[in-house]
Short mmCIF file of C-alpha atoms in Angstrom, two decimals:
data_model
loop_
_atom_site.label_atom_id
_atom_site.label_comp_id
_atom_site.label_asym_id
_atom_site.label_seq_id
_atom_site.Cartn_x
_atom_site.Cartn_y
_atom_site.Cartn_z
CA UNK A 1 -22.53 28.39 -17.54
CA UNK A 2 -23.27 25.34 -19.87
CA UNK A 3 -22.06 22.28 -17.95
CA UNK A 4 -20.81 19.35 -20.01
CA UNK A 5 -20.90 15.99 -18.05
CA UNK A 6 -18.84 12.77 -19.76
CA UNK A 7 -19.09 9.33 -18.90
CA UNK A 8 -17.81 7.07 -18.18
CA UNK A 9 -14.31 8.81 -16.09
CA UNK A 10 -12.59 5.65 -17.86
CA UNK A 11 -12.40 2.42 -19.64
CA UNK A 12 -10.87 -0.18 -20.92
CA UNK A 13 -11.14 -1.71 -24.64
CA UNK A 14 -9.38 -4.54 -26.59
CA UNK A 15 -8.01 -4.12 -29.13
CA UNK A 16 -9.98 -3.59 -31.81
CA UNK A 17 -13.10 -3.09 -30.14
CA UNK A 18 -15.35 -0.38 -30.44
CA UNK A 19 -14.98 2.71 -27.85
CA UNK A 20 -18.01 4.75 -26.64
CA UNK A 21 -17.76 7.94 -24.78
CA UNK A 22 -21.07 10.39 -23.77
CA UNK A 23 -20.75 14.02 -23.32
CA UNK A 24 -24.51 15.75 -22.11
CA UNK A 25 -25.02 18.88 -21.95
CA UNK A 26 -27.36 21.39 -19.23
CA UNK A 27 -28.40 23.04 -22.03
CA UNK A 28 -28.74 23.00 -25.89
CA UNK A 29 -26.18 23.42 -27.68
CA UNK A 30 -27.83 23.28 -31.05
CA UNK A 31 -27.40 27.09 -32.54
CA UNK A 32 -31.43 27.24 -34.37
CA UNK A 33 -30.17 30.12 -36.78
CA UNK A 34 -26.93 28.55 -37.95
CA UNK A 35 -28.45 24.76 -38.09
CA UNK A 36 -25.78 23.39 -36.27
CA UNK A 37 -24.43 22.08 -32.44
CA UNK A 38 -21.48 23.87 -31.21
CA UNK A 39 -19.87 20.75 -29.41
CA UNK A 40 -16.34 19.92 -29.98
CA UNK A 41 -13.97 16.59 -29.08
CA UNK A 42 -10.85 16.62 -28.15
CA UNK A 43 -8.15 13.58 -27.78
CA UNK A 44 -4.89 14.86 -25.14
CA UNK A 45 -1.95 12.40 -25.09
CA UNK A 46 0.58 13.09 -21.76
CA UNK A 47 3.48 15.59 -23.15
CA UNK A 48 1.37 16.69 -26.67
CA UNK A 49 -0.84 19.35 -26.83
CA UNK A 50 -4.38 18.58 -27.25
CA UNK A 51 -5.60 17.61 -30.72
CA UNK A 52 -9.41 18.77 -32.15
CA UNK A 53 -11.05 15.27 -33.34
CA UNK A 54 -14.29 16.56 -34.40
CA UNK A 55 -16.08 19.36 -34.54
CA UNK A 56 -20.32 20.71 -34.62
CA UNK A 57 -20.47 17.29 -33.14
CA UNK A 58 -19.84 15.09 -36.05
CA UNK A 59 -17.54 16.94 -38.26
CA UNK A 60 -14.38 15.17 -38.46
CA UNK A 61 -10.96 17.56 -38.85
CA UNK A 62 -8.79 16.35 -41.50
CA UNK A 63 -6.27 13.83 -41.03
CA UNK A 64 -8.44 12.43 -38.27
CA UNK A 65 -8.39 8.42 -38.82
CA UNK A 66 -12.07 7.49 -39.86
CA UNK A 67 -12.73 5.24 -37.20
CA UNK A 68 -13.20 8.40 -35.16
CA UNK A 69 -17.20 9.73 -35.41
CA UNK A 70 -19.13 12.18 -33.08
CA UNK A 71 -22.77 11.72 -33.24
CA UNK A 72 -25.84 13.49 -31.53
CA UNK A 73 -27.60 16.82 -30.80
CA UNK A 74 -29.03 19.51 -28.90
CA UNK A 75 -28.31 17.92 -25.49
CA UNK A 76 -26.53 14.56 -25.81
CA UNK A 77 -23.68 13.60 -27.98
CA UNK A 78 -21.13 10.47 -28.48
CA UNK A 79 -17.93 10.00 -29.38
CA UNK A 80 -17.06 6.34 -30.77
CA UNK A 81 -13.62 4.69 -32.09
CA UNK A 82 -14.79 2.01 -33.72
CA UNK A 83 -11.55 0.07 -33.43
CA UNK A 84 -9.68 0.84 -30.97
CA UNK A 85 -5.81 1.52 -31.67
CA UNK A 86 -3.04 1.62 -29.69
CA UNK A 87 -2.33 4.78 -30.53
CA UNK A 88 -6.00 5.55 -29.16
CA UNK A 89 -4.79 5.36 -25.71
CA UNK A 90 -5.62 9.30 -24.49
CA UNK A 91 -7.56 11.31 -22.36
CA UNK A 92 -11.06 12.68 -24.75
CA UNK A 93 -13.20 15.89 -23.66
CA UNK A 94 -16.19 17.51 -25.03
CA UNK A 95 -16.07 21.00 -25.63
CA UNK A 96 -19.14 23.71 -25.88
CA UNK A 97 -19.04 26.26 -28.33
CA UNK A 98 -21.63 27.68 -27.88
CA UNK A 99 -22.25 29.90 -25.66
CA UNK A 100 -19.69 32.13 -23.22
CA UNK A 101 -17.52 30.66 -21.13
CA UNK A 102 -16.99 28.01 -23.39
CA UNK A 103 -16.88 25.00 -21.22
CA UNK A 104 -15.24 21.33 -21.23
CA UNK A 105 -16.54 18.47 -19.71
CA UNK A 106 -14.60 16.33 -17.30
CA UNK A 107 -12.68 13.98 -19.46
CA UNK A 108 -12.77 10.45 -20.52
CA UNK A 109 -9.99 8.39 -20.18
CA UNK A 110 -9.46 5.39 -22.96
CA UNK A 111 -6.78 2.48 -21.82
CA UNK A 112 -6.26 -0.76 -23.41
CA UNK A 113 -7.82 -3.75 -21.53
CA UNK B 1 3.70 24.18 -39.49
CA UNK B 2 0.70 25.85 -37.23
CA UNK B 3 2.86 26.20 -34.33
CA UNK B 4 2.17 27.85 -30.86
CA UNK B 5 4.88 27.70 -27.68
CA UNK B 6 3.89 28.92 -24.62
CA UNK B 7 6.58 29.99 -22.01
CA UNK B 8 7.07 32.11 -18.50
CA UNK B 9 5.42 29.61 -16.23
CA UNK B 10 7.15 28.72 -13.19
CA UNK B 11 7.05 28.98 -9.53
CA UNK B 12 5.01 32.19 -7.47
CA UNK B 13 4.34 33.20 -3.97
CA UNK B 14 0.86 33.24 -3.29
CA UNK B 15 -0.15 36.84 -4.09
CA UNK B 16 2.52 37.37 -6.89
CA UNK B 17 2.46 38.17 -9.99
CA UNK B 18 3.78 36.02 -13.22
CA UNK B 19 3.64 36.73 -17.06
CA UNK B 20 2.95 34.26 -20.03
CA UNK B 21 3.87 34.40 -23.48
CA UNK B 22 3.43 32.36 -26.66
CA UNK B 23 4.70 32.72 -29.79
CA UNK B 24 2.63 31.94 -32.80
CA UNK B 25 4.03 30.46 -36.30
CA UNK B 26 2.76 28.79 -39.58
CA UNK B 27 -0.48 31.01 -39.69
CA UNK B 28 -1.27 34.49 -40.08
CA UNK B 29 -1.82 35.10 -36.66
CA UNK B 30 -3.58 38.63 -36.70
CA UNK B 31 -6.51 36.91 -38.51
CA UNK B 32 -7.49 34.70 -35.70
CA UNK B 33 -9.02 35.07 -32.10
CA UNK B 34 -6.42 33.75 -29.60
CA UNK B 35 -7.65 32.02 -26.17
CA UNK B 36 -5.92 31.06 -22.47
CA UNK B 37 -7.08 27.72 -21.21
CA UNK B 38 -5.81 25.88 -17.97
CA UNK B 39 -5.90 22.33 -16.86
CA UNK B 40 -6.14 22.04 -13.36
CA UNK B 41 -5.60 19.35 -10.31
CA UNK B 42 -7.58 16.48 -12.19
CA UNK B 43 -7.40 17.16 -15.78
CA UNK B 44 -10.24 19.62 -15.93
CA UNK B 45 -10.26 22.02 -18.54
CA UNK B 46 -11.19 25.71 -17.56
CA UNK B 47 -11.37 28.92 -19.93
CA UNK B 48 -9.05 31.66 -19.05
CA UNK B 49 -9.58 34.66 -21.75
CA UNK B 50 -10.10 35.48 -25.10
CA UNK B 51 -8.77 37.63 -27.27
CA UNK B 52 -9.74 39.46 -30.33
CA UNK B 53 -7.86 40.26 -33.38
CA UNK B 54 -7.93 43.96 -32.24
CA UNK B 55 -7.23 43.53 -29.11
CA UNK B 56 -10.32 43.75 -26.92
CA UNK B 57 -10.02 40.81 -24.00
CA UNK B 58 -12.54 38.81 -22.37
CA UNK B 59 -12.27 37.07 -19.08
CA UNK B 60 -13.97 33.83 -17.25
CA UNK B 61 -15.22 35.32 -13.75
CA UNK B 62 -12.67 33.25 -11.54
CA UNK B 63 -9.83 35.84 -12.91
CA UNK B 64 -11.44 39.18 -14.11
CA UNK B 65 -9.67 41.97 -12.17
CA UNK B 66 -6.29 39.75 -11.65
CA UNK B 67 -5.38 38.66 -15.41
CA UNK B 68 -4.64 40.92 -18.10
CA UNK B 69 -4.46 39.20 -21.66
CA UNK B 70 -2.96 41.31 -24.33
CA UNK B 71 -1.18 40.51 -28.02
CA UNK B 72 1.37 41.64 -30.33
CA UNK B 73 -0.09 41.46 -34.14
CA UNK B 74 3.30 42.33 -35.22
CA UNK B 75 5.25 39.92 -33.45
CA UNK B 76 2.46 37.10 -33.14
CA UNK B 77 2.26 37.08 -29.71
CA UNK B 78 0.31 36.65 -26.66
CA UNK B 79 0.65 37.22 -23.68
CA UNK B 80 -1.07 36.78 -20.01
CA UNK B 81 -0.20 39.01 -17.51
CA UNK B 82 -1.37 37.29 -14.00
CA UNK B 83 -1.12 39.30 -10.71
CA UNK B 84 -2.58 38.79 -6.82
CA UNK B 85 -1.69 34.57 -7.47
CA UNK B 86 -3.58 31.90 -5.45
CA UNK B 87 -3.16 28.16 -5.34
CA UNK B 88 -6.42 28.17 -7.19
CA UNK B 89 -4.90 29.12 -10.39
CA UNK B 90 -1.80 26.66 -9.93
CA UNK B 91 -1.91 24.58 -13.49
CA UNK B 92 -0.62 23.96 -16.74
CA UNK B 93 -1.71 27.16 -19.39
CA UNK B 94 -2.30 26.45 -22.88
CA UNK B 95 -2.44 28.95 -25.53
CA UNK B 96 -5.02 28.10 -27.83
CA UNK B 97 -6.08 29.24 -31.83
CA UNK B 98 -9.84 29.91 -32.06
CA UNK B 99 -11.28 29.33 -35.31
CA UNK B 100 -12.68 32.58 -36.76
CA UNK B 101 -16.08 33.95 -34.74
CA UNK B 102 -16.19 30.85 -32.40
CA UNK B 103 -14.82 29.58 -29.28
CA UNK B 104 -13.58 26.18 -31.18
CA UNK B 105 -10.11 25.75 -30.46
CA UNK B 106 -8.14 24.65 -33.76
CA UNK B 107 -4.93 24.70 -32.11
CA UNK B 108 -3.44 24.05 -28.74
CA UNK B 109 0.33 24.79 -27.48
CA UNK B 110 1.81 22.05 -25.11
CA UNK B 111 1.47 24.24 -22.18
CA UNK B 112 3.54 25.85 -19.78
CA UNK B 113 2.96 25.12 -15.98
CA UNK B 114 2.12 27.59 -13.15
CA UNK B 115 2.56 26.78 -9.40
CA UNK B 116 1.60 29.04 -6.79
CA UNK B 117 2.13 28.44 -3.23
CA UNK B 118 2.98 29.84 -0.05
#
């Protein structure tokens, strides 16, 4: 199975202030024939179901707010809100597509310092 | 609205048996592949099964053998049939929309919550 590792577990960002959350994975996740990374991000607010952010890594899903962006490839991928919202405050997870069992990693959580 | 609402979780001896549904609106649900994921003690995320628009199921190797998922094209349903229960698979069970060919999940229900214990 393709393990997905995020850090940091949490952290704490004014207001405003950029966000930065790392998802690697044990293996590739860049598909060669179809040009593209199978790695999907994921924001989960307590009570709401979890909502797709982006997806093949840096594709964001429509009426996701553009200071969302997913960046990277093959192995190592970011997720960054470049101004952090109240509204921001969540739990984020990577997801691989990739291969089967699609796996998760751990989760990040994002609080306001 | 893409809607999906999960329900039958509850409480379960260990060793029992417990069946989810979820009910699927605002898409046309025969068209899609349809997935169980649970959250577990911590947050963690951890595939369940997948399901293909005609039927066939697929299962992660914690519950092949005890889970049986299975839909309803004609009521847009799916269901989860879980049997021989440990505290292992005590957590909250999301029904989730795969987008067409993949494992990226589109659309997640809230959940409904499983505890088994003794």
């Amino acid at each position: 199975d393709i393990v997905l590792t995020q850090s940091p577990d949490s952290l704490a960002v004014s207001l405003g202030e950029r966000a930065t959350i790392n998802c690697k994975s044990s293996q590739t996740v860049f598909h060669f024939t179809k040009r593209k990374n199978f790695l999907s991000w994921y924001q989960h607010k307590p009570g709401q179901p979890p909502r797709l952010l982006i997806s093949w890594a840096s594709t964001r899903e429509s009426g996701v707010p553009d200071r969302f962006s997913g960046s990277g490839s093959g192995t190592h991928f970011t997720l960054t809100i470049s101004s952090l919202q109240a509204e921001d405050v969540a739990i984020y997870f990577c997801q691989q597509y990739d291969s089967t069992p699609p796996t998760f990693g751990g989760g990040t959580k994002v609080e306001i310092k | 609205e893409v809607q999906l609402v999960e329900s039958g979780g509850g409480w379960v001896q260990t060793g029992g048996s417990l069946r989810l549904s979820c009910a699927a609106s605002g898409f046309t649900f025969s068209n899609y592949d349809m997935h169980w994921v649970r959250q577990v003690t911590g947050n963690r995320l951890e595939w369940v099964s997948g399901t293909g628009t005609s039927g066939d199921s697929y299962y992660s190797d914690s519950v092949r053998g005890r889970f049986t998922a299975s839909r309803d094209n004609a009521n847009n349903s799916l269901y989860l049939q879980m049997s021989s229960l440990t505290a292992g698979d005590t957590a909250q069970y999301y029904c989730v929309r795969a987008s067409s060919g993949t494992y990226l999940m589109d659309v997640w229900g809230k959940g409904t919550t499983v505890t088994v214990s003794s």
